[in-house]
CSV table of C-alpha atoms in Angstrom, one decimal:
chain,number,residue,atom,x,y,z
W,365,UNK,CA,-36.3,-69.1,57.4
W,366,UNK,CA,-32.7,-68.7,56.6
W,367,UNK,CA,-29.6,-67.5,58.9
W,368,UNK,CA,-26.5,-65.2,58.2
W,369,UNK,CA,-23.4,-64.3,60.1
W,370,UNK,CA,-23.2,-61.2,62.3
W,371,UNK,CA,-20.6,-59.7,64.6
W,372,UNK,CA,-22.9,-58.8,67.4
W,373,UNK,CA,-25.1,-61.9,67.4
W,374,UNK,CA,-24.2,-65.4,66.7
W,375,UNK,CA,-26.9,-65.3,63.8
W,376,UNK,CA,-29.3,-63.1,62.3
W,377,UNK,CA,-32.4,-65.3,61.7
W,378,UNK,CA,-34.4,-64.0,58.6
W,379,UNK,CA,-38.2,-64.6,58.8
W,380,UNK,CA,-40.4,-65.2,55.8
W,381,UNK,CA,-40.8,-61.5,55.2
W,382,UNK,CA,-37.1,-60.8,55.1
W,383,UNK,CA,-36.9,-59.2,58.8
W,384,UNK,CA,-33.9,-60.1,60.8
W,385,UNK,CA,-34.7,-62.0,64.3
W,386,UNK,CA,-32.0,-61.3,66.7
W,387,UNK,CA,-30.7,-64.3,68.8
W,388,UNK,CA,-28.1,-63.8,71.4
W,389,UNK,CA,-24.9,-65.8,71.3
W,390,UNK,CA,-25.1,-68.9,73.8
W,391,UNK,CA,-22.9,-68.8,76.7
W,392,UNK,CA,-20.1,-71.2,76.7
W,393,UNK,CA,-19.8,-71.6,80.5
W,394,UNK,CA,-22.7,-71.0,82.8
W,395,UNK,CA,-22.9,-69.4,86.2
W,396,UNK,CA,-23.2,-72.5,88.4
W,397,UNK,CA,-20.3,-74.2,86.3
W,398,UNK,CA,-17.9,-71.4,86.8
W,399,UNK,CA,-18.7,-71.0,90.5
W,400,UNK,CA,-18.0,-74.6,91.2
W,401,UNK,CA,-14.7,-74.3,89.4
W,402,UNK,CA,-13.6,-71.1,91.1
W,403,UNK,CA,-14.3,-72.8,94.5
W,404,UNK,CA,-12.2,-75.7,93.5
W,405,UNK,CA,-9.3,-73.5,92.5
W,406,UNK,CA,-9.5,-71.4,95.6
W,407,UNK,CA,-9.8,-74.3,97.8
W,408,UNK,CA,-6.8,-75.7,96.0
W,409,UNK,CA,-4.7,-72.5,96.4
W,410,UNK,CA,-5.5,-72.4,100.1
W,411,UNK,CA,-4.4,-76.1,100.6
W,412,UNK,CA,-1.2,-75.7,98.8
W,413,UNK,CA,0.5,-75.3,102.3
W,414,UNK,CA,-0.1,-78.6,103.5
W,415,UNK,CA,-2.3,-81.7,104.2
W,416,UNK,CA,-4.4,-80.0,107.1
W,417,UNK,CA,-7.3,-79.3,104.8
W,418,UNK,CA,-7.1,-82.7,103.4
W,419,UNK,CA,-7.3,-84.3,106.7
W,420,UNK,CA,-10.3,-82.0,107.9
W,421,UNK,CA,-12.2,-82.0,104.7
W,422,UNK,CA,-11.4,-85.2,103.0
W,423,UNK,CA,-13.4,-88.4,103.1
W,424,UNK,CA,-12.3,-91.2,105.4
W,425,UNK,CA,-14.7,-93.7,106.8
W,426,UNK,CA,-13.2,-93.6,110.4
W,427,UNK,CA,-14.0,-90.0,110.6
W,428,UNK,CA,-17.3,-89.7,108.2
W,429,UNK,CA,-19.0,-92.4,109.8
W,430,UNK,CA,-17.0,-93.3,112.9
W,431,UNK,CA,-17.2,-89.9,114.2
W,432,UNK,CA,-20.3,-88.9,112.1
W,433,UNK,CA,-18.5,-85.9,110.3
W,434,UNK,CA,-20.9,-86.3,107.3
W,435,UNK,CA,-20.1,-83.1,106.1
W,436,UNK,CA,-16.9,-84.6,104.5
W,437,UNK,CA,-19.2,-86.5,101.9
W,438,UNK,CA,-19.6,-83.1,100.3
W,439,UNK,CA,-16.3,-81.1,101.3
W,440,UNK,CA,-14.1,-83.9,100.0
W,441,UNK,CA,-15.4,-83.0,96.3
W,442,UNK,CA,-13.7,-79.5,96.5
W,443,UNK,CA,-10.1,-80.7,97.8
W,444,UNK,CA,-7.6,-81.9,95.3
W,445,UNK,CA,-4.2,-83.7,95.8
W,446,UNK,CA,-2.1,-81.6,93.3
W,447,UNK,CA,-1.9,-79.6,90.0
W,448,UNK,CA,-2.4,-82.6,87.7
W,449,UNK,CA,-5.2,-83.9,89.8
W,450,UNK,CA,-7.4,-80.6,89.6
W,451,UNK,CA,-6.3,-79.9,86.2
W,452,UNK,CA,-7.6,-83.2,84.8
W,453,UNK,CA,-10.8,-83.0,86.9
W,454,UNK,CA,-11.3,-79.4,85.7
W,455,UNK,CA,-11.0,-80.2,82.0
W,456,UNK,CA,-13.4,-83.2,82.4
W,457,UNK,CA,-15.8,-80.9,84.2
W,458,UNK,CA,-15.7,-78.3,81.7
W,459,UNK,CA,-16.3,-80.8,78.9
W,460,UNK,CA,-19.7,-81.9,80.3
W,461,UNK,CA,-21.0,-79.7,83.0
W,462,UNK,CA,-22.0,-76.7,80.8
W,463,UNK,CA,-24.0,-79.0,78.7
W,464,UNK,CA,-25.9,-80.3,81.5
W,465,UNK,CA,-26.7,-76.9,83.2
W,466,UNK,CA,-27.7,-75.4,79.9
W,467,UNK,CA,-30.1,-78.5,79.1
W,468,UNK,CA,-31.5,-79.0,82.5
W,469,UNK,CA,-31.2,-75.8,84.4
W,470,UNK,CA,-29.3,-74.4,87.3
W,471,UNK,CA,-31.3,-76.2,90.2
W,472,UNK,CA,-31.4,-79.6,88.3
W,473,UNK,CA,-27.5,-79.4,87.5
W,474,UNK,CA,-26.8,-78.6,91.2
W,475,UNK,CA,-29.1,-81.6,92.4
W,476,UNK,CA,-27.4,-84.0,89.9
W,477,UNK,CA,-23.9,-82.7,90.7
W,478,UNK,CA,-24.0,-83.0,94.4
W,479,UNK,CA,-26.1,-86.0,94.8
W,480,UNK,CA,-23.9,-87.9,92.5
W,481,UNK,CA,-20.9,-86.6,94.5
W,482,UNK,CA,-22.5,-87.5,97.8
W,483,UNK,CA,-23.4,-91.0,96.3
W,484,UNK,CA,-19.8,-91.3,95.1
W,485,UNK,CA,-18.5,-90.5,98.5
W,486,UNK,CA,-20.6,-92.8,100.4
W,487,UNK,CA,-19.9,-95.9,98.1
W,488,UNK,CA,-16.3,-94.8,98.5
W,489,UNK,CA,-16.3,-94.9,102.4
W,490,UNK,CA,-18.3,-98.0,102.9
W,491,UNK,CA,-16.2,-100.0,100.2
W,492,UNK,CA,-13.0,-98.7,101.7
W,493,UNK,CA,-14.3,-99.7,105.1
W,494,UNK,CA,-15.0,-103.2,104.1
W,495,UNK,CA,-11.5,-103.8,102.6
W,496,UNK,CA,-10.0,-101.7,105.7
W,497,UNK,CA,-8.4,-99.3,103.2
W,498,UNK,CA,-7.4,-96.2,105.4
W,499,UNK,CA,-6.8,-93.7,102.9
W,500,UNK,CA,-8.5,-90.5,102.5
W,501,UNK,CA,-10.4,-90.0,99.3
W,502,UNK,CA,-10.5,-86.2,97.8
W,503,UNK,CA,-11.4,-84.8,94.4
W,504,UNK,CA,-14.5,-84.0,92.3
W,505,UNK,CA,-14.0,-86.8,90.0
W,506,UNK,CA,-16.9,-88.9,91.6
W,507,UNK,CA,-19.3,-86.1,90.9
W,508,UNK,CA,-18.0,-85.7,87.4
W,509,UNK,CA,-18.6,-89.5,86.8
W,510,UNK,CA,-22.0,-88.7,88.1
W,511,UNK,CA,-22.7,-86.3,85.2
W,512,UNK,CA,-21.7,-88.9,82.8
W,513,UNK,CA,-23.9,-91.6,84.3
W,514,UNK,CA,-26.8,-89.2,84.4
W,515,UNK,CA,-26.4,-88.8,80.7
W,516,UNK,CA,-26.3,-92.5,80.1
W,517,UNK,CA,-29.3,-92.9,82.4
W,518,UNK,CA,-31.3,-90.1,80.6
W,519,UNK,CA,-30.6,-91.7,77.2
W,520,UNK,CA,-33.5,-93.3,75.4
W,521,UNK,CA,-33.3,-96.0,72.7
W,522,UNK,CA,-31.4,-99.3,72.4
W,523,UNK,CA,-30.2,-101.0,75.4
W,524,UNK,CA,-27.2,-102.5,73.7
W,525,UNK,CA,-26.1,-99.0,72.6
W,526,UNK,CA,-26.5,-97.8,76.2
W,527,UNK,CA,-24.3,-100.7,77.5
W,528,UNK,CA,-21.7,-99.9,74.8
W,529,UNK,CA,-21.6,-96.4,75.8
W,530,UNK,CA,-21.3,-97.3,79.7
W,531,UNK,CA,-18.5,-99.8,78.8
W,532,UNK,CA,-16.6,-97.2,76.9
W,533,UNK,CA,-16.2,-94.9,80.1
W,534,UNK,CA,-16.0,-97.6,82.7
W,535,UNK,CA,-13.3,-99.6,81.0
W,536,UNK,CA,-10.8,-96.7,80.7
W,537,UNK,CA,-11.4,-95.8,84.5
W,538,UNK,CA,-10.7,-99.3,85.5
W,539,UNK,CA,-7.4,-99.2,83.3
W,540,UNK,CA,-6.3,-96.0,85.1
W,541,UNK,CA,-7.3,-97.4,88.5
W,542,UNK,CA,-5.1,-100.4,88.0
W,543,UNK,CA,-2.2,-98.4,86.7
W,544,UNK,CA,-2.5,-96.0,89.4
W,545,UNK,CA,-2.6,-96.6,93.1
W,546,UNK,CA,-4.0,-93.2,94.2
W,547,UNK,CA,-7.3,-93.6,92.1
W,548,UNK,CA,-10.4,-94.0,93.9
W,549,UNK,CA,-12.2,-96.3,91.7
W,550,UNK,CA,-14.9,-96.9,94.4
W,551,UNK,CA,-15.9,-93.2,94.2
W,552,UNK,CA,-15.9,-93.2,90.3
W,553,UNK,CA,-18.4,-96.0,90.1
W,554,UNK,CA,-20.3,-94.7,92.8
W,555,UNK,CA,-20.7,-91.7,90.8
W,556,UNK,CA,-21.6,-93.2,87.7
W,557,UNK,CA,-24.2,-95.5,89.3
W,558,UNK,CA,-25.7,-92.5,91.4
W,559,UNK,CA,-25.9,-90.3,88.2
W,560,UNK,CA,-27.2,-93.0,86.2
W,561,UNK,CA,-30.1,-93.6,88.7
W,562,UNK,CA,-30.8,-89.9,88.7
W,563,UNK,CA,-31.3,-90.2,85.1
W,564,UNK,CA,-33.6,-92.8,85.2
W,565,UNK,CA,-35.8,-91.0,87.9
W,566,UNK,CA,-35.9,-87.8,85.7
W,567,UNK,CA,-37.4,-89.9,82.8
W,568,UNK,CA,-39.7,-91.4,85.3
W,569,UNK,CA,-40.9,-88.0,86.5
W,570,UNK,CA,-40.9,-86.6,83.0
W,571,UNK,CA,-38.0,-84.0,83.6
W,572,UNK,CA,-36.7,-83.3,80.2
W,573,UNK,CA,-34.3,-80.8,78.8
W,574,UNK,CA,-35.3,-77.2,78.2
W,575,UNK,CA,-35.0,-77.5,74.3
């Protein structure tokens, strides 16, 4: 079997009898990835007028737990604090999310993303409550870190290599957190841990990619 370029398809695959087998081009960005990205952008545009939506939708333990407004564990993922904030998160999201959705399907992708995001929000709220840090946490970075954690949890092979890979992610996040006072490292680490555990769960349940 051999391959040749074609304008309408990524490749013409030629079988042993010389007949072309058409293969569609793979989608660069899948539907759920685009949907989440669009929601983030729309919410950001709506919230440009002030901090009302941040106060209503952001994750602050005094409201999330104190007033039992648990919806904030999810809604905070769609709120961003500025153009640089949403730009960095969007670029990171687009680097990894299409890969996971293509590999594991829409439903599994949504499960990984939102459970990781909720896990990140819970860890953030609990840790900020313990140190009495009365800030409102917003942004998709906790869920995005969960996607990375999932990949590390799903990896099979040498444990040392896993730890090196995880350290290469965690250490830069720590450096950024130390240098920037507005970074919620609790959410980042909460997302990584949650995503990692989901990856291990998928291995235990035998949920593999679609390839």
